[in-house]
CSV table of C-alpha atoms in Angstrom, one decimal:
chain,number,residue,atom,x,y,z
A,91,UNK,CA,-73.1,-107.7,-64.0
A,92,UNK,CA,-72.4,-104.3,-62.3
A,93,UNK,CA,-68.8,-102.8,-62.3
A,94,UNK,CA,-67.2,-102.3,-58.9
A,95,UNK,CA,-66.5,-99.3,-57.7
A,96,UNK,CA,-63.1,-99.6,-57.2
A,97,UNK,CA,-63.0,-101.4,-60.7
A,98,UNK,CA,-64.6,-98.0,-62.5
A,99,UNK,CA,-61.4,-95.6,-60.3
A,100,UNK,CA,-59.1,-97.5,-61.3
A,101,UNK,CA,-59.7,-97.8,-65.1
A,102,UNK,CA,-60.8,-94.0,-64.7
A,103,UNK,CA,-57.0,-93.7,-63.0
A,104,UNK,CA,-55.1,-95.3,-65.6
A,105,UNK,CA,-57.1,-93.1,-67.8
A,106,UNK,CA,-56.1,-89.6,-66.5
A,107,UNK,CA,-53.1,-91.3,-65.1
A,108,UNK,CA,-51.3,-89.6,-67.9
A,109,UNK,CA,-52.7,-86.6,-68.2
A,110,UNK,CA,-52.3,-85.6,-64.3
A,111,UNK,CA,-49.4,-83.3,-65.2
A,112,UNK,CA,-50.8,-81.2,-67.9
A,113,UNK,CA,-53.6,-80.7,-65.6
A,114,UNK,CA,-51.2,-79.3,-63.0
A,115,UNK,CA,-49.5,-77.4,-65.3
A,116,UNK,CA,-52.8,-75.9,-66.5
A,117,UNK,CA,-54.0,-74.8,-62.9
A,118,UNK,CA,-50.3,-73.6,-62.1
A,119,UNK,CA,-50.8,-71.7,-65.3
A,120,UNK,CA,-54.3,-70.2,-64.7
A,121,UNK,CA,-53.1,-69.3,-60.6
A,122,UNK,CA,-50.0,-67.5,-62.3
A,123,UNK,CA,-52.3,-65.8,-64.8
A,124,UNK,CA,-54.6,-64.3,-62.3
A,125,UNK,CA,-52.1,-63.3,-60.0
A,126,UNK,CA,-50.4,-61.2,-62.9
A,127,UNK,CA,-54.0,-59.9,-63.6
A,128,UNK,CA,-54.6,-58.8,-60.5
A,129,UNK,CA,-50.9,-57.5,-60.2
A,130,UNK,CA,-51.4,-55.5,-63.3
A,131,UNK,CA,-54.6,-54.0,-62.3
A,132,UNK,CA,-53.6,-53.0,-59.0
A,133,UNK,CA,-50.3,-51.4,-61.0
A,134,UNK,CA,-53.2,-49.9,-62.6
A,135,UNK,CA,-55.0,-48.6,-60.4
A,136,UNK,CA,-52.3,-46.7,-58.7
């Protein structure tokens, strides 16, 4: 019996739901980090 793709997605969602905030935080942190690095480089350049 092959699992339905909706069931599979539902299962994955239940598994990953607690971590979406962590992922969003990590993404935001990475974005801020890269932005800070670019700003720092531009300051060092001048």
